[in-house]
Short mmCIF file of C-alpha atoms and ligand atoms in Angstrom, two decimals:
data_model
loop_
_atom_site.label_atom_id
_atom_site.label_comp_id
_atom_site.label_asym_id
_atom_site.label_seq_id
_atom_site.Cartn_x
_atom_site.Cartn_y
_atom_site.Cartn_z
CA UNK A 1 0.00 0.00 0.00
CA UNK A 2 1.87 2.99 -0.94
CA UNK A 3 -0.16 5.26 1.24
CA UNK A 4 -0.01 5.55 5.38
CA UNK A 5 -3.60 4.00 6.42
CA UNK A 6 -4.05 7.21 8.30
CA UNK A 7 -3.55 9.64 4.72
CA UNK A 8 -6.03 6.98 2.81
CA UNK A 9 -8.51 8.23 5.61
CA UNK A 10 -7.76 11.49 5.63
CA UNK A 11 -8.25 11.45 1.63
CA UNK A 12 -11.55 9.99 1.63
CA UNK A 13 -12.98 12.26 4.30
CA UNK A 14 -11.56 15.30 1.93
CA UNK A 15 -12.31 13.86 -1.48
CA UNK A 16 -15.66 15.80 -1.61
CA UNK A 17 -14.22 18.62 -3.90
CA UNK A 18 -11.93 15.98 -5.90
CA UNK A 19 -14.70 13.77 -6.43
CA UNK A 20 -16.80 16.84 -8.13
CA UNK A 21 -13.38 17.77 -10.02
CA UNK A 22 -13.04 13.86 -11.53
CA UNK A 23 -16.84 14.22 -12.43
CA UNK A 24 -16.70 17.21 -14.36
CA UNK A 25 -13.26 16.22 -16.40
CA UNK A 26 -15.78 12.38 -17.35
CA UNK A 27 -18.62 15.31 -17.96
CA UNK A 28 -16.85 17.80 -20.31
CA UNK A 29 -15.04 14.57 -21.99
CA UNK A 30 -18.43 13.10 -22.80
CA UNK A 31 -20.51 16.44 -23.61
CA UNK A 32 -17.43 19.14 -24.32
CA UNK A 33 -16.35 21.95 -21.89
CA UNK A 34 -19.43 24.26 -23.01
CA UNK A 35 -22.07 21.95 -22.28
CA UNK A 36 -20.86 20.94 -18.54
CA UNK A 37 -21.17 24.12 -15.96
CA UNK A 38 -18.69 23.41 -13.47
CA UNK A 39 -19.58 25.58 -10.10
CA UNK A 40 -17.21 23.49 -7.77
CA UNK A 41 -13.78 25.18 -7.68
CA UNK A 42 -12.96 28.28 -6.30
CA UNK A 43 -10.70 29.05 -8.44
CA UNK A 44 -10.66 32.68 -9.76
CA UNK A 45 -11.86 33.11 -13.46
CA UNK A 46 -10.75 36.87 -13.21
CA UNK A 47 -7.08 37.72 -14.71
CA UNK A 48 -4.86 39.51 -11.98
CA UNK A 49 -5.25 43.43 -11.90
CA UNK A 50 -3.02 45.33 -14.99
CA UNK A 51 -1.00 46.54 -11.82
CA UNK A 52 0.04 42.98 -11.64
CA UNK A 53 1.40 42.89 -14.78
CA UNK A 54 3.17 45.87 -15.48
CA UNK A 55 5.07 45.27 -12.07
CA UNK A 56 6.16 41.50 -13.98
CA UNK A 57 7.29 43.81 -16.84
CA UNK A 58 9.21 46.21 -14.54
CA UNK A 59 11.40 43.18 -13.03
CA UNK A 60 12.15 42.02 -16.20
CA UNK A 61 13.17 45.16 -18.09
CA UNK A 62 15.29 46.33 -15.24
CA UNK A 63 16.58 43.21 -13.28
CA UNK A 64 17.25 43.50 -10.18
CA UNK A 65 20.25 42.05 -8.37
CA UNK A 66 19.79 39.76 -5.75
CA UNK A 67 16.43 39.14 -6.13
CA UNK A 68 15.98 35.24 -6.70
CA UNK A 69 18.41 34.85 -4.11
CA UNK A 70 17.73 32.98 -0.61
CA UNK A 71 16.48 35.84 1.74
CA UNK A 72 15.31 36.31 5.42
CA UNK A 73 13.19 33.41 6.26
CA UNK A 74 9.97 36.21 6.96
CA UNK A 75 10.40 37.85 3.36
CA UNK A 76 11.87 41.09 1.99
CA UNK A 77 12.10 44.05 4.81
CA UNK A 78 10.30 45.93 2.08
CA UNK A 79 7.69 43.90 1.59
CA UNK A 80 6.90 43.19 5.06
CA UNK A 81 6.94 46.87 5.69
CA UNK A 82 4.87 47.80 2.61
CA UNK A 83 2.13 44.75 4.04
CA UNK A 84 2.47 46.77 7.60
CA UNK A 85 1.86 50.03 6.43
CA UNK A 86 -1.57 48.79 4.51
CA UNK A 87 -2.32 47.07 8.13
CA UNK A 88 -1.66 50.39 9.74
CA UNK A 89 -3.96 52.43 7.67
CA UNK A 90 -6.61 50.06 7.57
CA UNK A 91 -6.34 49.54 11.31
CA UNK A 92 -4.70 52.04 13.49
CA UNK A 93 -2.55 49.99 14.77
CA UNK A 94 1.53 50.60 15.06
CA UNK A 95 2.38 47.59 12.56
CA UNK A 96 5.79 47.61 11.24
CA UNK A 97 8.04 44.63 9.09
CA UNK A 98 8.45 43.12 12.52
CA UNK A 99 4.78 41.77 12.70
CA UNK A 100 4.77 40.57 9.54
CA UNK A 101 5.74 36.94 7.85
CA UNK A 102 5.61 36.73 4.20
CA UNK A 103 4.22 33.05 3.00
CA UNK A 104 3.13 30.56 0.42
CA UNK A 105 -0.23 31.51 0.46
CA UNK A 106 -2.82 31.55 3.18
CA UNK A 107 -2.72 27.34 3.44
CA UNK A 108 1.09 28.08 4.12
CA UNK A 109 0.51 31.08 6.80
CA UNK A 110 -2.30 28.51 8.23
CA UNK A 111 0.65 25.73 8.46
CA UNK A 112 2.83 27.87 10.10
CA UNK A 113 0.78 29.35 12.84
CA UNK A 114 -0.55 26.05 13.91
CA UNK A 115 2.99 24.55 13.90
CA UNK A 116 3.96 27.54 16.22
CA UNK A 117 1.38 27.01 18.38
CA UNK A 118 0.04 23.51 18.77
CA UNK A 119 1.46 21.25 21.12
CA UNK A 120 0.21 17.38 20.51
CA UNK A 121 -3.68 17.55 21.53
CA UNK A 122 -4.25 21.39 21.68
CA UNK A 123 -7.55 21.81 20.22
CA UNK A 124 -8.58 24.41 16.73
CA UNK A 125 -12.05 25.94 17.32
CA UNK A 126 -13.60 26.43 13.74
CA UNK A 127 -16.99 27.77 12.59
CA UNK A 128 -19.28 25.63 10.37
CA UNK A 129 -20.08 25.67 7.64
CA UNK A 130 -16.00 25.47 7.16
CA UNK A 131 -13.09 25.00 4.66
CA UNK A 132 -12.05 21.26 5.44
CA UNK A 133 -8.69 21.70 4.62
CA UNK A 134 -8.53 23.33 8.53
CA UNK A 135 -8.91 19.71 10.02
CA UNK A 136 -5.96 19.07 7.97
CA UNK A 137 -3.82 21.73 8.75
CA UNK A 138 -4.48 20.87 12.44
CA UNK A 139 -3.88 17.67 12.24
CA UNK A 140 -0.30 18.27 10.24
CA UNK A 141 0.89 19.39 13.39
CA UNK A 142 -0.59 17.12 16.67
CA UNK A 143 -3.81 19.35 17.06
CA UNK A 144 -7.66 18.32 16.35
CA UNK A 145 -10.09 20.12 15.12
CA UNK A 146 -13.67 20.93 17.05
CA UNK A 147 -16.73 22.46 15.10
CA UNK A 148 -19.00 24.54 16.46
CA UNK A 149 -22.34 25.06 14.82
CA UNK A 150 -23.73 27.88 13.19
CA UNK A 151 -27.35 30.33 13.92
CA UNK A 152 -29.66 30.36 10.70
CA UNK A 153 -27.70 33.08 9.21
CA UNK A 154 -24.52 31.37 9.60
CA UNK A 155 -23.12 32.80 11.80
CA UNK A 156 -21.53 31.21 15.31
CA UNK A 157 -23.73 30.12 18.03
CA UNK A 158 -21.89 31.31 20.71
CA UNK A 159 -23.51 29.92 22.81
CA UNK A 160 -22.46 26.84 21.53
CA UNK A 161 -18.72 28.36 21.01
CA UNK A 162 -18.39 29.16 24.51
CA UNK A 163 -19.55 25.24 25.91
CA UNK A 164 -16.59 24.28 23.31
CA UNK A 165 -13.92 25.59 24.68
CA UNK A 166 -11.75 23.41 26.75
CA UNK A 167 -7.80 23.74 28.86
CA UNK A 168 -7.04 22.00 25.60
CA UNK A 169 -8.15 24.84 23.03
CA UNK A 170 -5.01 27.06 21.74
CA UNK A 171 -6.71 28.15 18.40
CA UNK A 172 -9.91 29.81 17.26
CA UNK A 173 -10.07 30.57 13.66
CA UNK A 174 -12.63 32.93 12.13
CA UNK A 175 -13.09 32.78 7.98
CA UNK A 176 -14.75 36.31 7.10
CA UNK A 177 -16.41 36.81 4.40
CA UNK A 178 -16.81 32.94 4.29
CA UNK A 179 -15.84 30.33 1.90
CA UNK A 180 -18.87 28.59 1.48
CA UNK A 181 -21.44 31.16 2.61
CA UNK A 182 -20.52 34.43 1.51
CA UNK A 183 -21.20 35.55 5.44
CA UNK A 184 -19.29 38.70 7.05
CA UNK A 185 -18.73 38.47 10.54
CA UNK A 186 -19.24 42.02 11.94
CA UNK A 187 -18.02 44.13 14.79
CA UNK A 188 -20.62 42.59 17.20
CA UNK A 189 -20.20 39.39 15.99
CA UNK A 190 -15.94 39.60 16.36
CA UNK A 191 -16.47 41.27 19.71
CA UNK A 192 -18.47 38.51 21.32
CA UNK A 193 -15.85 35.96 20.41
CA UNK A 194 -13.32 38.36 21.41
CA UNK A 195 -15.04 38.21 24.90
CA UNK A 196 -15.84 34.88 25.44
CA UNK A 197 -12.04 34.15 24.39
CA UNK A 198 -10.98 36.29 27.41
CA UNK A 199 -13.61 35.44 29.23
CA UNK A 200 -12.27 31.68 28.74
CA UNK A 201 -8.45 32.60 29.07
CA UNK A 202 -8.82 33.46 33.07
CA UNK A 203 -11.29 30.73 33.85
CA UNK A 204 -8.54 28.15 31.92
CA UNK A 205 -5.24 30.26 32.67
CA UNK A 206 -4.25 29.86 29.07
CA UNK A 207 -3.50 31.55 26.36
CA UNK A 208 -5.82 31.25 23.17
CA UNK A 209 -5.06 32.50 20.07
CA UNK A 210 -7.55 34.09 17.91
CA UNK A 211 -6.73 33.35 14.12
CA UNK A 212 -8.28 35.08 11.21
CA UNK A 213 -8.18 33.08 7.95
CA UNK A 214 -8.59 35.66 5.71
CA UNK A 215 -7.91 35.60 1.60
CA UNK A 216 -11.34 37.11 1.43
CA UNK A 217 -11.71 40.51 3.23
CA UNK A 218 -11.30 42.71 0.20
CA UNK A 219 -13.96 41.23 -1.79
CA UNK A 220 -17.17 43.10 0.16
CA UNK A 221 -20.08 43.83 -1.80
CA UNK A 222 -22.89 46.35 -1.10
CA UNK A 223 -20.14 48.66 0.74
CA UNK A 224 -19.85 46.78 3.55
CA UNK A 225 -17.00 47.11 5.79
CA UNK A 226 -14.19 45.04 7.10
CA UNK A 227 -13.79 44.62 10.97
CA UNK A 228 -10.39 43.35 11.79
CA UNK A 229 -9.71 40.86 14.43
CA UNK A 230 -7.37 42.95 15.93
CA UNK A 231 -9.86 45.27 17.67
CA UNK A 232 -11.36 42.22 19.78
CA UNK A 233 -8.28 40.23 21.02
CA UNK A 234 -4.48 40.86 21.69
CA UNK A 235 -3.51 37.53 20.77
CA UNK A 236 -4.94 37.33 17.41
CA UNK A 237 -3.04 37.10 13.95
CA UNK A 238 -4.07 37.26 10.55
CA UNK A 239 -3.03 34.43 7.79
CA UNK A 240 -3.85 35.71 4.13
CA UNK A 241 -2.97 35.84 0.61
CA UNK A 242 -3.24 37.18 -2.55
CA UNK A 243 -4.95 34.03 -4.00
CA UNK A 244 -8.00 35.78 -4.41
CA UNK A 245 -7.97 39.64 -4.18
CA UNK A 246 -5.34 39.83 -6.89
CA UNK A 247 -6.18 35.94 -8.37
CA UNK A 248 -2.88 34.86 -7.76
CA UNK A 249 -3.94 31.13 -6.01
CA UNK A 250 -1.07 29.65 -8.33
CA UNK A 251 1.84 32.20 -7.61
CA UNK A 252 1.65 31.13 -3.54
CA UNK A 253 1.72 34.84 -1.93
CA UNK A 254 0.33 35.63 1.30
CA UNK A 255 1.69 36.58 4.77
CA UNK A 256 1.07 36.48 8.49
CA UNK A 257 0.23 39.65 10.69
CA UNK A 258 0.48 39.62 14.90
CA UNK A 259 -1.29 41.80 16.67
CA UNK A 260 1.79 44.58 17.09
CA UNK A 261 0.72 44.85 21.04
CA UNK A 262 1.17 41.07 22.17
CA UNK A 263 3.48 41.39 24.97
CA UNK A 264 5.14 37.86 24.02
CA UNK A 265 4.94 39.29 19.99
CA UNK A 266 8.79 38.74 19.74
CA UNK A 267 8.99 35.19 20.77
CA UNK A 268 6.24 33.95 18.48
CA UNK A 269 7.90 35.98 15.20
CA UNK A 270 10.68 34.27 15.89
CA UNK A 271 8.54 30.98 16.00
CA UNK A 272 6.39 31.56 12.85
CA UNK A 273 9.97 32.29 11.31
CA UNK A 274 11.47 29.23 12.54
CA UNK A 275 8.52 27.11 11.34
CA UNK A 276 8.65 28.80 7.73
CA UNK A 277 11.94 27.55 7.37
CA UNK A 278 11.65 24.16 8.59
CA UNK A 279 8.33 23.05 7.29
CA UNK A 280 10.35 23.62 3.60
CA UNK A 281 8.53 26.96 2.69
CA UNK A 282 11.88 28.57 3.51
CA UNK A 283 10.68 31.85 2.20
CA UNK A 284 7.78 32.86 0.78
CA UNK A 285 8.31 33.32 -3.73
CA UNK A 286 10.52 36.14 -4.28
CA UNK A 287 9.50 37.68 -7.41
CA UNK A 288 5.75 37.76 -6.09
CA UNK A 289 7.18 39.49 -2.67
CA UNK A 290 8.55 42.13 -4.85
CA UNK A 291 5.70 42.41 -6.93
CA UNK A 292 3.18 42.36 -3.98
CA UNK A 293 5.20 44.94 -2.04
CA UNK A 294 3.75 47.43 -5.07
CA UNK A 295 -0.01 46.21 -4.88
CA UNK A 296 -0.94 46.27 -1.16
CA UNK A 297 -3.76 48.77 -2.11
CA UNK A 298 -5.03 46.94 -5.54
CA UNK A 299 -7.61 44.65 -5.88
CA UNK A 300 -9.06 42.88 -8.60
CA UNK A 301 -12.57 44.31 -9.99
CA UNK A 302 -15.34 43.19 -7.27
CA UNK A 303 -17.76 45.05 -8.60
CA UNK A 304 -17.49 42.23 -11.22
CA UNK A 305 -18.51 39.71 -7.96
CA UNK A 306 -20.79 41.87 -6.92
CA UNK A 307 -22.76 41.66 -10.71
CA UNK A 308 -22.39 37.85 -10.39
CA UNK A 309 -23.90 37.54 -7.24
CA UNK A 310 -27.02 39.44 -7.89
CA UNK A 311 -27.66 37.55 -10.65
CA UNK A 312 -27.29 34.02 -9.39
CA UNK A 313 -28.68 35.18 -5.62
CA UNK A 314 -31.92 36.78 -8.24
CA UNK A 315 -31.97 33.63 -10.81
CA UNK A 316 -31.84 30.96 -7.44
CA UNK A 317 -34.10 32.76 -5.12
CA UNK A 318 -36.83 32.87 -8.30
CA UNK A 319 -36.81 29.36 -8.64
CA UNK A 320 -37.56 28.81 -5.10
CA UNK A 321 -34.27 27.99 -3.35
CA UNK A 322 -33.71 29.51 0.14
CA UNK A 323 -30.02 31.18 0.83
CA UNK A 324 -28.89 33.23 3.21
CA UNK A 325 -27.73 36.39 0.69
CA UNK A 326 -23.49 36.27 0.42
CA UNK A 327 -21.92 39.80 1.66
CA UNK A 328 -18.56 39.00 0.00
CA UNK A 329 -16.21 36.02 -1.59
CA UNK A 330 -17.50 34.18 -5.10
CA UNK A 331 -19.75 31.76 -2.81
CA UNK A 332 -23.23 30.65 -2.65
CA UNK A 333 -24.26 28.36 0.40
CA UNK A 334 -28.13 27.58 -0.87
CA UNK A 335 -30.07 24.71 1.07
CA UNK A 336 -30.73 21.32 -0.66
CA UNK A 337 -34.50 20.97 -1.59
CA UNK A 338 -34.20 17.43 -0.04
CA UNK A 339 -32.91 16.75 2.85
CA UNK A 340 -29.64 14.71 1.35
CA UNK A 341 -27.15 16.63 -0.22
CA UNK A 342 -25.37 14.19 -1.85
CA UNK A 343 -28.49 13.02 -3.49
CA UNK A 344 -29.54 16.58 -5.04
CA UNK A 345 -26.00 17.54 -6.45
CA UNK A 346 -25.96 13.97 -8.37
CA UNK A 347 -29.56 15.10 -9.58
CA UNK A 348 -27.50 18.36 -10.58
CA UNK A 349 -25.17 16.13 -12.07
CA UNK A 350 -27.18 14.56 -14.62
CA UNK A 351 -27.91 18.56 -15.90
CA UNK A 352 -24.42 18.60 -16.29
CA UNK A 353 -24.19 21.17 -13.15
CA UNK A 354 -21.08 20.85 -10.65
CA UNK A 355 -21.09 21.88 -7.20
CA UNK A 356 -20.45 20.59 -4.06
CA UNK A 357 -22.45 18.85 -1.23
CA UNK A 358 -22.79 20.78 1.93
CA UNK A 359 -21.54 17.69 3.76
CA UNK A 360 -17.74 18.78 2.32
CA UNK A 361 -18.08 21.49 4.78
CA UNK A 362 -19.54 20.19 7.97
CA UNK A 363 -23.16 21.29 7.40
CA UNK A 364 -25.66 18.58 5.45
CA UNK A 365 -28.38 19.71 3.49
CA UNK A 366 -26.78 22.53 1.57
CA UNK A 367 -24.57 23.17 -1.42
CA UNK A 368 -22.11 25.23 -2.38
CA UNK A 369 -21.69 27.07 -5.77
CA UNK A 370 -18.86 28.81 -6.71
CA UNK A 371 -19.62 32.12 -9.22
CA UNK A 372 -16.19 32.72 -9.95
CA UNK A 373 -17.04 31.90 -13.29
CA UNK A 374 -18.03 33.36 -16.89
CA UNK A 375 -21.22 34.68 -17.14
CA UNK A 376 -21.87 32.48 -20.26
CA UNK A 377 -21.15 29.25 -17.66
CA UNK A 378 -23.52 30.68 -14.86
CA UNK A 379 -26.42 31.61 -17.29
CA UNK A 380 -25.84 27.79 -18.76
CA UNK A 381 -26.44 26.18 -15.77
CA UNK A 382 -29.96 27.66 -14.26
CA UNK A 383 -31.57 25.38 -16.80
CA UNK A 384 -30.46 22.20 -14.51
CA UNK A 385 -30.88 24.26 -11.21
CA UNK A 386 -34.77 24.63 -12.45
CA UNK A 387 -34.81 21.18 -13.48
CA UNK A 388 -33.36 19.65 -10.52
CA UNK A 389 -35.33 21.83 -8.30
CA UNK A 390 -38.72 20.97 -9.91
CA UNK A 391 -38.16 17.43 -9.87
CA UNK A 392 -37.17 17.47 -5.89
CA UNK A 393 -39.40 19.95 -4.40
CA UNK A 394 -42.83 18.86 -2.83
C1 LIG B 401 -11.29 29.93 3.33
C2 LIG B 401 -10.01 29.67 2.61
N1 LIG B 401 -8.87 29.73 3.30
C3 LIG B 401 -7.70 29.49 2.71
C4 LIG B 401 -7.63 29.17 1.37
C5 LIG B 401 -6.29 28.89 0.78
O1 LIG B 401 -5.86 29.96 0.07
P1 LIG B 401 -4.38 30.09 -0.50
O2 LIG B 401 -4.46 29.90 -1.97
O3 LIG B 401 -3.97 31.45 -0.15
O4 LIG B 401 -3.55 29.06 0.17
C6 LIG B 401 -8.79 29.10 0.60
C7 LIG B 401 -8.74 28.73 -0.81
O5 LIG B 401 -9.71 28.52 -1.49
C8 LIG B 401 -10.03 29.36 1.24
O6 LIG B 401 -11.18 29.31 0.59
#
């Protein structure tokens, strides 16, 4: 058997995307690409900003020397510093280089906080509905995840949160605006975790670090506003990329951010740094660092989003299904007309419509729809929604 018992588990538990993925490559083979409307992958149809590229051009019409060299194991000084001066304006806060990590991506930033923090058995709180890969990342490194439930709107029970949290919880990570509902946690929201974290802290004299998985904050429709973690908890830090506000997921740029007042702030920089080393990352790509350095204030055209979400959230909602209405990100979190989810997105299936069962994110009876896609492929699709709808609905 050429893979560890334990990794053939782990596969099958997070096959759920995969298994959509090897269904839509039989699909398109069978019916060709424009006939199969693939909603499963969250994978940015949008072409990075024109920033992006002229920045490319700049490093290769004037080289610069030293750059694809091996580097600080947190990323340029520049870089770092250009990343804290955004996180200054946007937050008030007295960021500089020395809060900041540069990484592969936000899966990478993820990795390295939990390797920094988790001894074997420390607990991750996450949020359902959530991205599975968390369980993984926990698990990498000795830890387990725990899920707590969500209200009707999807956001935390807290009550529930607070009955969750054990001596063994070190972690709990927040995913605003959420991949698979399209939720923004607000102010309130952030400051009642913030408070039942402290809250928790003196009862269980330990530390617990507040973590804000966040490749999604700058894509906000409707003007909505971003509250930062860092208002509701000293011990909080921020893992990120540019996967998705520049659609960059296959260039691996992100970074880490700690809270610039954490009284033990040293001591865990020099952990995150130590752990981007020696989990392989070694240092985060150079050319995108420089690149990125430029860009902190670009984004890619939400209002684009924003037009794609009306129309599906408009299209959906007409033929009856109930959603709660996405605030930001390219998702869609709608409930299953029958109760198995499984079931309906195999009815969606056979109208050539790929998305994936609500299961995949720790909350049964939903879907999620990615509409990070052409227009042409989400107007091809509502034909099978209808369909599958009418032929499942009492
Ligand atoms: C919620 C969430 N976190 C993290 C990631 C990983 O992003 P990155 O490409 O930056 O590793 C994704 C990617 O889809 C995501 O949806």
């Amino acid at each position: 058997m050429a893979v560890s018992r334990k990794i053939s588990g782990l596969m099958e538990q997070g096959s759920w995307i995969r298994k959509m993925f090897e269904e839509g490559a039989a699909l398109k083979q069978q019916f060709g690409d424009e006939n199969v409307f693939d909603l499963s992958l969250g994978n940015p149809i949008m072409e990075p900003p024109p920033e992006f590229f002229s920045e490319l051009k700049r490093i290769v019409d004037e080289p610069i020397s030293g750059l694809h060299r091996y580097m600080p194991n947190a990323g340029f000084v520049e870089t770092r510093a250009a990343v804290a001066a955004q996180l200054r304006e946007e937050t008030g806060l007295d960021f500089t280089a020395n809060q900041v990590v540069m990484t592969a991506g936000a899966g990478g930033a993820m990795n390295v906080i939990f390797k920094t923090l988790l001894d074997p058995g420390d607990e991750v709180i996450v949020f359902a509905p959530y991205f599975v890969e968390y369980f993984f990342y926990a698990d990498n490194h000795g830890g387990t995840g725990h899920a707590v439930p969500p209200d009707d709107a999807f956001l935390p029970d807290l009550d529930a949160f607070e009955s969750a949290i054990t001596d063994r919880t070190r972690i709990v990570l927040v995913n605003s605006p959420n991949n698979p509902t399209g939720v923004l946690y607000g102010a309130d929201v952030l400051a009642r975790i913030g408070d039942i974290i402290q809250r928790k802290e003196r009862e269980t004299g330990r530390e617990i670090f507040l973590v804000s998985d966040e490749p999604y904050r700058k894509i906000l429709f409707d003007g909505l506003e971003y509250s930062h973690v860092f208002e509701r908890h000293v011990r909080s830090i921020v893992a990120t990329s540019h996967s998705k506000d520049l659609a960059l997921p296959g260039e691996r740029i992100g970074f880490i951010a700690v809270h610039p007042d954490y009284d033990e702030g040293s001591e865990l920089m020099d952990g995150l740094v130590f752990c981007n080393r020696t989990l392989g990352f070694v240092n985060a790509p150079a050319m995108m660092q420089n690149i990125v350095a430029k860009l902190q204030s670009v984004t890619v055209d939400v209002a684009q989003y924003q037009d794609k979400r009306d129309f599906m959230y408009e299209q959906l909602t007409d033929i009856g299904y109930e959603m709660v209405k996405p605030q930001g990100a390219f998702y869609m979190f709608p409930k299953s007309p029958i109760d198995d989810d499984v079931e309906f997105t195999a009815e969606l299936v056979k109208h050539n419509v790929l998305v994936v069962p609500g299961r995949g994110f720790g909350t049964p009876g939903y879907f999620r729809l990615s509409y990070c896609v052409t227009d042409e492929t989400l107007e091809g699709s509502l034909d099978g929604f209808r369909q599958a709808f009418e032929r499942n609905s009492a």
